[in-house]
XYZ file of C-alpha atoms in Angstrom:
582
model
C 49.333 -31.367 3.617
C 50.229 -27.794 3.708
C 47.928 -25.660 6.343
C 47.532 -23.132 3.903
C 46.036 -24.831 1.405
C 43.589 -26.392 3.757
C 42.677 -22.895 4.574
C 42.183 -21.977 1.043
C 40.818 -25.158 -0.209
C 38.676 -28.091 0.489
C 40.432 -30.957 -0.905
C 38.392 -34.065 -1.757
C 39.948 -37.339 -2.912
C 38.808 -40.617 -4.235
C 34.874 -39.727 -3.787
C 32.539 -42.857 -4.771
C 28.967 -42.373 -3.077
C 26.407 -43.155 -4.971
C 27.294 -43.268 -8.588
C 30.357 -40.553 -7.935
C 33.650 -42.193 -9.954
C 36.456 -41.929 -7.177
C 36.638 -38.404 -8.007
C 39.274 -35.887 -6.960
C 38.693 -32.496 -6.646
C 39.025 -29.192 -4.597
C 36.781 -26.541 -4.275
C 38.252 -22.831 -2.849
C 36.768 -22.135 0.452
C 34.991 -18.372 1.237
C 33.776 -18.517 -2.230
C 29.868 -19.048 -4.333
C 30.214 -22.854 -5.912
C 27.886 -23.661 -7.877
C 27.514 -27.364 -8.592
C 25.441 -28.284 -12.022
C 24.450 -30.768 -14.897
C 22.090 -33.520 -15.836
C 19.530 -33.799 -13.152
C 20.701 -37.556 -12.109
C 24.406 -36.679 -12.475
C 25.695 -36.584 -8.989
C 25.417 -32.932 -7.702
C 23.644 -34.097 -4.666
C 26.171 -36.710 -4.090
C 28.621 -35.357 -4.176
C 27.535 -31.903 -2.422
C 25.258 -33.563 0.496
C 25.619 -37.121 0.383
C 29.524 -36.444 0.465
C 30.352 -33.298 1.535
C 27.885 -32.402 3.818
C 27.536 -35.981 5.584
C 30.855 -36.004 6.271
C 31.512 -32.207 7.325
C 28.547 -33.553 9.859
C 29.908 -36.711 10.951
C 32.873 -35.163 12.090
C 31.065 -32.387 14.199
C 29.702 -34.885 15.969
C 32.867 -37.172 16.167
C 34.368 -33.799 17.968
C 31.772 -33.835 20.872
C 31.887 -35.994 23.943
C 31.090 -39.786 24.337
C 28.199 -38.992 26.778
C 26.887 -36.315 24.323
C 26.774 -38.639 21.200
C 24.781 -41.722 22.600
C 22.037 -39.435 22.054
C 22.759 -38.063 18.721
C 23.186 -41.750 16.921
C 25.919 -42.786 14.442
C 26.249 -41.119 11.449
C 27.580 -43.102 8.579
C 30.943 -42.403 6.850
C 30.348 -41.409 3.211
C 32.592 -43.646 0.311
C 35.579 -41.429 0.304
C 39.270 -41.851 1.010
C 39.923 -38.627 1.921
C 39.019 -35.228 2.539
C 40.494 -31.767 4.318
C 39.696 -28.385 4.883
C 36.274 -29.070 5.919
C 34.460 -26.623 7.653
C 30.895 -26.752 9.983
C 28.664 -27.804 7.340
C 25.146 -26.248 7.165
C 22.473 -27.990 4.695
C 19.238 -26.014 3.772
C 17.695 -28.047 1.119
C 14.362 -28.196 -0.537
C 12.000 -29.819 2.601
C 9.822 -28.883 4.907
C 11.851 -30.590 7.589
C 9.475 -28.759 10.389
C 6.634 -30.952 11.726
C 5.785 -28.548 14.727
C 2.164 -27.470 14.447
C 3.287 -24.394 16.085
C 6.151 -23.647 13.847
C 5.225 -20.488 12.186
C 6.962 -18.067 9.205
C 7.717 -15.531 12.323
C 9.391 -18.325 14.885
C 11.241 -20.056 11.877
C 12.906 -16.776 10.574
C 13.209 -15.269 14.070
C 11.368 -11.900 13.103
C 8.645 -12.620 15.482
C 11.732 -12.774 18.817
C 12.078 -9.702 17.636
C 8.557 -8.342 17.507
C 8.121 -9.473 21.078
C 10.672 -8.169 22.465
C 9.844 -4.468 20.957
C 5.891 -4.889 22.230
C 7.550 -5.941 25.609
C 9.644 -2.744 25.667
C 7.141 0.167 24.057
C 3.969 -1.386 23.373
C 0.884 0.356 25.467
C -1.708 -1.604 27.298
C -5.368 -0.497 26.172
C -7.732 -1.132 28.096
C -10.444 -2.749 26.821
C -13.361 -1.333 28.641
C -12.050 2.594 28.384
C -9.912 2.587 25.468
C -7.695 4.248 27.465
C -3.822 3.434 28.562
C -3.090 1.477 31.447
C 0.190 2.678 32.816
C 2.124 2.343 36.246
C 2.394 5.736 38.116
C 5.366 6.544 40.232
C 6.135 9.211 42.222
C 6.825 11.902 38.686
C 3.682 11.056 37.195
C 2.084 12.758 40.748
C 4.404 15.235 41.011
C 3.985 16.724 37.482
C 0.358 16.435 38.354
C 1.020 18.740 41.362
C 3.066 21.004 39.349
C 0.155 21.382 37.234
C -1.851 23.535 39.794
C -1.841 27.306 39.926
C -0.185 29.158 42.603
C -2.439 29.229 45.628
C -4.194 26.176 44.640
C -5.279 23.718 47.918
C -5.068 20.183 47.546
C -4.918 17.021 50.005
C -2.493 14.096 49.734
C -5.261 10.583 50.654
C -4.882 7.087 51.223
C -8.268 4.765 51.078
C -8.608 3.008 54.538
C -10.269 -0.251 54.586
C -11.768 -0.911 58.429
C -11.547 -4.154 59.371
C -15.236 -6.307 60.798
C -13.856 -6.593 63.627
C -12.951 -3.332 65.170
C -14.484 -0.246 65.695
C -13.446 3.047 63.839
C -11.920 4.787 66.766
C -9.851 2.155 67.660
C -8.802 1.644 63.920
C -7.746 5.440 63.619
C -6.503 5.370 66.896
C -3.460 3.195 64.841
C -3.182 5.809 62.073
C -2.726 8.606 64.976
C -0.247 6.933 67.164
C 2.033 6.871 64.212
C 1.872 10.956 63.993
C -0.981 11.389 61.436
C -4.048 13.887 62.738
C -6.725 14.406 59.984
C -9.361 11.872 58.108
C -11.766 12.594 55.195
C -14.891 11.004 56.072
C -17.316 11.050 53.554
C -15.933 14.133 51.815
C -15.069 16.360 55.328
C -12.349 16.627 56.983
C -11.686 15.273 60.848
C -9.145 16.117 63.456
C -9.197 11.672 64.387
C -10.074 12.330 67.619
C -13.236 14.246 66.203
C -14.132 11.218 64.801
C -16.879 8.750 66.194
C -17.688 5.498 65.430
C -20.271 5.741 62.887
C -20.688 4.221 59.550
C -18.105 6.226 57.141
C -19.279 4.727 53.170
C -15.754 6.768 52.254
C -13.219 6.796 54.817
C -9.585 9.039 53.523
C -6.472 9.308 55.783
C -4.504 12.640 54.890
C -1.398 12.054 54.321
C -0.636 15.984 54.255
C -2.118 19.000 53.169
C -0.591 21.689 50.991
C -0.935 24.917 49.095
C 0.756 25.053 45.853
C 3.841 26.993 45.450
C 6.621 26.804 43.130
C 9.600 26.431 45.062
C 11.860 23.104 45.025
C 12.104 22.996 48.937
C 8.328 22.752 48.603
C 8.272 20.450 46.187
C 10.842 18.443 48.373
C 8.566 18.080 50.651
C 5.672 17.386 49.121
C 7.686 14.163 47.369
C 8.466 12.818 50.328
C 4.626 12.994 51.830
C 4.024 11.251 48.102
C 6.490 8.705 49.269
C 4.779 8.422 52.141
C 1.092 8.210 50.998
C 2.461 5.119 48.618
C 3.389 3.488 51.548
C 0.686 3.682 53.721
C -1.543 3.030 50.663
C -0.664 0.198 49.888
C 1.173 1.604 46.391
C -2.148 3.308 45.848
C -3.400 7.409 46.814
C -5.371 9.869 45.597
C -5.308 13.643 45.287
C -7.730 15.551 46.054
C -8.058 19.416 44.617
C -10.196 21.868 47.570
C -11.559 24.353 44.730
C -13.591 21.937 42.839
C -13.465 18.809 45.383
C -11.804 16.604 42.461
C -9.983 13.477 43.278
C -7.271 11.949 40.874
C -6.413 8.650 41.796
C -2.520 7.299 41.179
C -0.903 3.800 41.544
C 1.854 1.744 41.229
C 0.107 -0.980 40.147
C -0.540 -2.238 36.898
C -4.767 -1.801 37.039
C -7.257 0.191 35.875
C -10.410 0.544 37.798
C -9.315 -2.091 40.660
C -8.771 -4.372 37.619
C -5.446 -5.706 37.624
C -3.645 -6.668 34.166
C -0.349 -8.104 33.277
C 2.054 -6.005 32.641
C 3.747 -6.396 29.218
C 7.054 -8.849 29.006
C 8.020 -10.860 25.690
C 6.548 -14.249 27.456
C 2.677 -12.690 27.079
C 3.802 -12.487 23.496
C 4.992 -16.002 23.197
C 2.407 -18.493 21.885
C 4.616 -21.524 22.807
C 4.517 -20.414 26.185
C 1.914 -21.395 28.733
C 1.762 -17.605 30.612
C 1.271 -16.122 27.068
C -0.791 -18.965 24.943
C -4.846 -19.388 24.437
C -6.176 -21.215 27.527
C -8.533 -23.300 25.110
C -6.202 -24.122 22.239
C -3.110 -24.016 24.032
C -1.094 -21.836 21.016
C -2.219 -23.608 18.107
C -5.086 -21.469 17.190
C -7.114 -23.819 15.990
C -9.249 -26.465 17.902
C -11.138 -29.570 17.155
C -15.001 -28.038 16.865
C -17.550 -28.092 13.852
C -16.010 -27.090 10.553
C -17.769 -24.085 8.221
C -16.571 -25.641 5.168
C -18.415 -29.066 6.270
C -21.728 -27.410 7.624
C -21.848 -25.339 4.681
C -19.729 -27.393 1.577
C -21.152 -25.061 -1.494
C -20.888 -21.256 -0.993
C -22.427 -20.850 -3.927
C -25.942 -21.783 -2.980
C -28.682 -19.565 -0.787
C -30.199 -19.964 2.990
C -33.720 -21.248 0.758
C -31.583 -23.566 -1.705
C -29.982 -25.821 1.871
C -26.429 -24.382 1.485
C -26.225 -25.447 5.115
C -25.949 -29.389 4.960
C -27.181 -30.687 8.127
C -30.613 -28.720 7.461
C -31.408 -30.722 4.254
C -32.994 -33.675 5.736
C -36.922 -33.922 6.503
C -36.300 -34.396 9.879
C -34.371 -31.041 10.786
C -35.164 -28.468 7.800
C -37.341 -27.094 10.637
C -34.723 -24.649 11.724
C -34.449 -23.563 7.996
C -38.284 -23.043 7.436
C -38.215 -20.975 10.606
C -35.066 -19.115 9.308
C -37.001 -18.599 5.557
C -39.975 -18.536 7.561
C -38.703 -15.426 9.882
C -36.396 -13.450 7.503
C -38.650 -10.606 6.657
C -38.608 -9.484 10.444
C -34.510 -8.689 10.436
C -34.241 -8.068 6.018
C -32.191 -11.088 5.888
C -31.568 -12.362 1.972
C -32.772 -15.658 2.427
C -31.813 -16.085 -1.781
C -28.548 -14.337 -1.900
C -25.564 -17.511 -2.256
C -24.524 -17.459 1.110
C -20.510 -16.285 -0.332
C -22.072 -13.113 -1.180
C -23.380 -12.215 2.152
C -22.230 -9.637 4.360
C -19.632 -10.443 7.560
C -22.832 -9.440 9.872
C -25.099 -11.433 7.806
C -23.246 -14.803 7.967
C -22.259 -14.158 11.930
C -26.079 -14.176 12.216
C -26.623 -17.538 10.335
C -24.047 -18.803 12.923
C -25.455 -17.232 15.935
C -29.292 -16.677 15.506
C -31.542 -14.672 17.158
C -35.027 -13.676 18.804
C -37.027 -15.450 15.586
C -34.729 -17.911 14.917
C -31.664 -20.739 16.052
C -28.880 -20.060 14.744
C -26.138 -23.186 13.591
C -24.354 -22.872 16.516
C -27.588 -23.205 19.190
C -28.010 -26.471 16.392
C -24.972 -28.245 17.213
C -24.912 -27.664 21.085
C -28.602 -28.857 21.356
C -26.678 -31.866 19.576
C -23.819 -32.189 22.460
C -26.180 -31.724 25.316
C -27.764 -35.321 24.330
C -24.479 -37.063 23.411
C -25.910 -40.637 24.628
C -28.215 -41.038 21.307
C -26.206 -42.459 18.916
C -27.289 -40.166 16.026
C -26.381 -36.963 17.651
C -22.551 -38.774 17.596
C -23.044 -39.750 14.213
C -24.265 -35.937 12.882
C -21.282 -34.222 15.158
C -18.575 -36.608 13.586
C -19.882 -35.232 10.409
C -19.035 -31.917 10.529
C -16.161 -32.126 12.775
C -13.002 -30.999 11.665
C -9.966 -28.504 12.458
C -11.395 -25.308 12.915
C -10.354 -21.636 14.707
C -10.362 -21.092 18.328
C -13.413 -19.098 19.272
C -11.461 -17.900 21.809
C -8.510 -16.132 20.294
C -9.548 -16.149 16.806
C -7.010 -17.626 15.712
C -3.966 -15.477 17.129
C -2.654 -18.389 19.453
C -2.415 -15.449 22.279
C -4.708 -14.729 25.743
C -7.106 -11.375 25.280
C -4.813 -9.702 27.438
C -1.821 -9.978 25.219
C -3.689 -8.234 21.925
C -4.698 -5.114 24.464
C -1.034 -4.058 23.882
C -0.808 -1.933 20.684
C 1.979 -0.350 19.305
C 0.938 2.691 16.483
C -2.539 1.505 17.348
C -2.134 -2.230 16.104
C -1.628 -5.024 18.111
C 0.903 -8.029 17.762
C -1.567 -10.514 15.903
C -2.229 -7.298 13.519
C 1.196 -7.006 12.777
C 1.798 -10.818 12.109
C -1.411 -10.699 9.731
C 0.033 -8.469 7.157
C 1.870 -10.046 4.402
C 5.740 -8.608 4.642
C 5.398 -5.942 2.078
C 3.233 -4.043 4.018
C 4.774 -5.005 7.242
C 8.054 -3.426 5.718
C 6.149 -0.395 5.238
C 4.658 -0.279 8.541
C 8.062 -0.231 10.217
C 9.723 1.965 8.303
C 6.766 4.816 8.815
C 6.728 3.977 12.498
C 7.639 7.328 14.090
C 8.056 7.143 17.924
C 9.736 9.189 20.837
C 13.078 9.772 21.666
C 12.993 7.388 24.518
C 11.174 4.789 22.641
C 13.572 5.603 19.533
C 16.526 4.804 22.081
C 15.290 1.647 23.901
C 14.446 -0.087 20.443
C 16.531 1.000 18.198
C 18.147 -2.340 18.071
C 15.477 -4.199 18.058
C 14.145 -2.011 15.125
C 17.229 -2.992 12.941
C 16.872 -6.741 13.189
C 13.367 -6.751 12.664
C 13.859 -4.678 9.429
C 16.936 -6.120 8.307
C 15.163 -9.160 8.235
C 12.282 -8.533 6.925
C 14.070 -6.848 4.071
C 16.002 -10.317 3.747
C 12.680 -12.386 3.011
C 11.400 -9.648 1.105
C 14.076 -9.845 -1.343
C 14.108 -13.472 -1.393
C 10.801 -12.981 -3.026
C 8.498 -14.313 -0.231
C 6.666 -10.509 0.205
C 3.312 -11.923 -0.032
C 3.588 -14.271 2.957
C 2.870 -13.587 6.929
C 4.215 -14.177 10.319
C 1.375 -16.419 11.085
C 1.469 -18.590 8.187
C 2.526 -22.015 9.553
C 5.591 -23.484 8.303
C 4.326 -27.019 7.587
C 2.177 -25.389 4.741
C 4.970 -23.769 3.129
C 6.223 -25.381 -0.383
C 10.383 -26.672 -0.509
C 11.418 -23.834 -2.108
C 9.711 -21.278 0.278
C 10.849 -23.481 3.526
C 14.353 -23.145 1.862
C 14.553 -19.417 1.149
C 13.416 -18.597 5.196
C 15.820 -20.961 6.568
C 18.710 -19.204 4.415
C 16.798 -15.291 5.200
C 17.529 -16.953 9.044
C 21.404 -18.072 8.388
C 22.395 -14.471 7.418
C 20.078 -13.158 9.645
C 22.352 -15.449 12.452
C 25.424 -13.595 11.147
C 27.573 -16.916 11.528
C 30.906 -16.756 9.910
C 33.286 -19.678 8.884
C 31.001 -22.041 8.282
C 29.862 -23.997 4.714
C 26.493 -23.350 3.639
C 25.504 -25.991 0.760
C 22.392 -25.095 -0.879
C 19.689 -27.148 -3.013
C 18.535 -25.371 -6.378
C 17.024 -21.753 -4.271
C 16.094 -20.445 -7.299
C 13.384 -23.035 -7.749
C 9.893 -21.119 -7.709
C 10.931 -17.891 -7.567
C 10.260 -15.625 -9.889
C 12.765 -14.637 -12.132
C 12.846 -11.050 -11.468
C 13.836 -12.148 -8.220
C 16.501 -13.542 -8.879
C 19.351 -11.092 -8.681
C 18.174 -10.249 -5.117
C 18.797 -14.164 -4.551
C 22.253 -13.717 -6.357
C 23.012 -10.723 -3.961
C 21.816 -12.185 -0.709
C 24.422 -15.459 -1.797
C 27.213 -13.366 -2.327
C 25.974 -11.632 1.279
C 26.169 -14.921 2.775
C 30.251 -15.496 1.297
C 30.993 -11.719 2.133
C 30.507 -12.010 5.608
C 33.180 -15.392 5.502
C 31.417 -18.456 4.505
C 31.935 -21.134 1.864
C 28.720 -21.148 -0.253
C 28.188 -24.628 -2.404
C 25.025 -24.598 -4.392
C 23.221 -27.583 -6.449
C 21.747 -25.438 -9.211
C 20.414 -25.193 -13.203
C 19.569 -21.143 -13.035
C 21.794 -19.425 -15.745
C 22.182 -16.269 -13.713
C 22.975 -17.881 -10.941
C 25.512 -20.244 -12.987
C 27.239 -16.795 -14.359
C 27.304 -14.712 -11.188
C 29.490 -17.814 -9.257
C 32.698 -17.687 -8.303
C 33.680 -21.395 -9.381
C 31.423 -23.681 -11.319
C 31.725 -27.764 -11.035
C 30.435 -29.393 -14.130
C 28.606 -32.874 -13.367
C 27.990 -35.436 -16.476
C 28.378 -36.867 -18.737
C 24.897 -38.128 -17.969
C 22.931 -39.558 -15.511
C 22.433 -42.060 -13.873
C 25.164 -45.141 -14.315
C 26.302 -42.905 -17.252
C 26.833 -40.092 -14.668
C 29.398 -39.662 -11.370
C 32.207 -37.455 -13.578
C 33.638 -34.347 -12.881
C 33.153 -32.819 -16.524
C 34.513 -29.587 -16.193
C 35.740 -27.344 -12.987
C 36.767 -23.928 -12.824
C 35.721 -20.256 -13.096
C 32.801 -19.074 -15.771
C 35.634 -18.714 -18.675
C 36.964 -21.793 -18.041
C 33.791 -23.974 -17.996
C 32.916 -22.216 -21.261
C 35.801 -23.197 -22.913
C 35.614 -26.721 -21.945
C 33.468 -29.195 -23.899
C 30.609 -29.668 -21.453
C 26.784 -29.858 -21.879
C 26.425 -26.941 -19.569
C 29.675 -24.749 -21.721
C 27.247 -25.384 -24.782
C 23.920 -23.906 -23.380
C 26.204 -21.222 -22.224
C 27.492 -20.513 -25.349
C 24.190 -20.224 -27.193
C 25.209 -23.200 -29.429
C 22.321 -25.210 -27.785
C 18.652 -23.925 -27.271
C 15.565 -24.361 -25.337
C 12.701 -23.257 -27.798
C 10.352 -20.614 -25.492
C 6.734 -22.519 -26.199
């Protein structure tokens, strides 16, 4: 067969899977093909049973003997021949991911993307000061220096730790062998050999002394007695300021008060990793532990009308009485339904306090005697799936939600639904160095956010799990991902897209298709949609019916040419059959 052809075309003869009737046909390749009719008729036949089945058998044909004993055999479909195939992607209408871990974010690869950029300019807040945690280097203490007046004294210190073992003259006498001559000792300074060997609760070697002068040969120098002081420091000095007695303490290190914290990198981020995930639920977010929807089953009710389920017997309503009993002292509504209390107000029910046990003191009285077989019984009860107490849920260690970027930190980000995540990237305003080391990073995340978006799937979030999204949602991230992948040459087939999306939507559907064959692929889709019928390239009739009644090719050919032909599909185009609007 002629090359070129095969280029332009893939040519299918003699097609009989299912109830296809040895059909011929070709379909043009870089092009939107849109396969219709009955539902029954043989679209998915022919376009995944056939099509797709074989453009996969033959990947896998093309790799290595070693490589496919662990792959399996892949049947041939019923065809006698076909050409011009190219690598054949399927995205059809299934949840095909089982991974508990598997989340919106991971499955369209927005969330890579977010890591990396909270690797690169995220800040580390520290959660005791609320202030930044940040390395120093030898700048950071310079432009401190440069900060002084003219005239200004100041010391250059290192912290000296004195060993047990020794005395204090014969650890200094270390310090001035190696050329230096001064100490601080609790807050004067000491020629060494002035110094005796008494108790010092602060103990300073200077590094150098200096008076402040603008001059870059001073400023020379005083870098390299930085230098210095970092290395005798142990990455750590101070400065010390002689007209108010101020120190300012600088370090290498990544700490804040002696407290050392990781520094940022896109594996802290990573909740399928073990240096980034939740020690106690290991990334999933949620852990086996008692489940607020079985302690308390019916929001609607109040504290005083046993909306919490284990305190309804006689044995055990003790804990409500003293709850009812008790609620005067702290103003609690003891006959408000519990769904209509306050955050505070329900995380009190939970936790308790001076005049009464809360649930949760309730169930770990119940653990602590785990050998009585009705404390097993009651716990099995009201066990269930339920968020980590640890992370709350965001799958990531405490240390990984310090870093913020535009004050909101990577679980934030993954909370909103992508409408308003859109928005928060595009008002993110950031330096010119930040601007320049994420700038790429910045594009993919919005380009594909602005994919999904358009796909109509704005209300969802990073963190929604993919096992809980529907077919047609599942199917709409996977292709948001393909373009996203900017793969080229290869034949996308797709299985009705359109289904659950709103029909306002579709147009940015039809555009992100035609996106898909722009950028050099063949596009095949198994659709009913009229505007998606209209807007194809080439349109393959199925019929005449379904079933045993169905496997024909009834009409093939460009929009004019399938509404001249005699087809059930030509005659709902024309308007000469209805469906009646209820």
């Amino acid at each position: 067969m002629d090359s070129q052809v095969i280029d332009k075309q893939i040519i299918i003869e003699g097609a009989e899977m299912h109830n296809l009737k040895n059909i011929d046909l070709s379909i043009p390749k870089k092009k939107l093909v849109v396969v219709t009719g009955l539902s029954g008729s043989g679209k998915s036949s022919l376009a995944f049973d056939t099509i797709y089945a074989e453009g996969q058998r033959r990947f896998i044909e093309s790799l290595s003997s070693y490589t496919r004993q662990f792959l399996g055999k892949l049947t041939k479909p019923k065809i006698k021949k076909i050409s011009g195939l190219s690598p054949a992607i399927a995205i059809e209408q299934r949840v095909n991911n089982s991974n508990p871990r598997s989340t919106v974010g991971t499955s369209s690869e927005v969330y890579e993307y977010i890591k990396l950029l909270y690797a690169r300019i995220g800040k580390t807040i520290s959660p005791l000061t609320g202030k930044e945690i940040k390395r120093d280097n030898i700048d950071t203490v310079t432009d401190h220096i440069k900060s002084f007046s003219l005239g200004d004294k100041f010391l250059i210190l290192v912290k000296l730790d004195k060993p047990e073992n020794i005395t204090t003259t014969e650890f200094l006498s270390i310090y001035s062998s190696q050329g230096y001559a001064r100490v601080e000792a609790d807050g004067n300074t000491l020629l060494i050999e002035e110094v005796t060997d008494t108790s010092y609760k602060d103990l300073y070697l200077v590094i150098d002394r200096g008076v402040f002068k603008n001059d870059d040969e001073y400023i020379k120098r005083v870098i390299d007695s930085i230098e210095n002081g970092f290395n005798q420091g142990n990455d750590s000095i101070y400065i010390k300021t002689l007209k108010d007695n101020k120190l300012k303490f600088f370090t290498k290190s990544f700490e804040e008060n002696g407290e050392r914290y990781i520094e940022p990198n896109e594996h802290l981020f990573s909740f399928n990793n073990p240096f980034g995930a939740c020690d106690k639920c290991d990334g999933y977010g949620d852990i086996i532990g008692i489940d607020p929807e079985l302690v308390i089953p019916n929001t609607e009710l109040s504290i005083y009308e046993d909306c919490i389920a284990p305190w309804k017997g006689e044995k055990l309503k003790k804990y409500k009485q003293l709850l009812v009993k008790n609620a005067h002292n702290f103003d609690f509504p003891i006959h408000r339904p519990y769904y209509k209390l306050s955050k505070a107000q329900k995380e009190l029910v939970w936790e308790g306090n001076e005049h009464f046990k809360g649930i949760n003191f309730f169930f770990k009285k119940l653990e602590e005697k785990m050998y009585k077989i009705q404390n097993r019984v009651m716990l099995s009860r009201y066990r269930g799936k339920t968020k980590c107490d640890s992370c709350k849920g965001s799958r990531l260690k405490k240390i990984a939600l310090s870093v913020k970027i535009n004050h909101k930190n990577i679980n934030e980000l993954c909370s909103m639904s992508l409408t308003n995540l859109k928005d928060f990237f595009e008002k993110l305003k950031l330096n010119s160095y930040k601007t320049e080391v994420s700038k790429r990073i910045l594009k993919e995340i919005k380009n594909r956010i602005e994919l999904i978006n358009n796909l109509g799937l704005g209300y969802l979030n990073l963190n929604r799990k993919s096992n809980s999204l529907s077919g047609g949602e599942s199917q709409r991230i996977n292709i948001a991902t393909s373009i996203g992948s900017s793969l080229v040459g290869s034949m996308y087939i797709l299985d009705e897209p359109s289904i659950g999306l709103h029909p306002r939507d579709t147009n940015n559907l039809i555009k992100i298709l035609n996106k898909l064959r722009d950028i050099g692929n063949t596009v095949i889709v198994v659709e009913h949609d009229e505007e998606i019928i209209r807007s194809s390239d080439n349109i393959i009739d199925m019929g005449k019916e379904a079933g045993i009644n169905g496997g024909d090719i009834v009409a093939s050919g460009n929009l004019k040419q399938i509404m001249n032909s005699d087809s059930l599909t030509s005659k709902y185009l024309n308007e000469i059959l209805k469906i009646d609007v209820p």
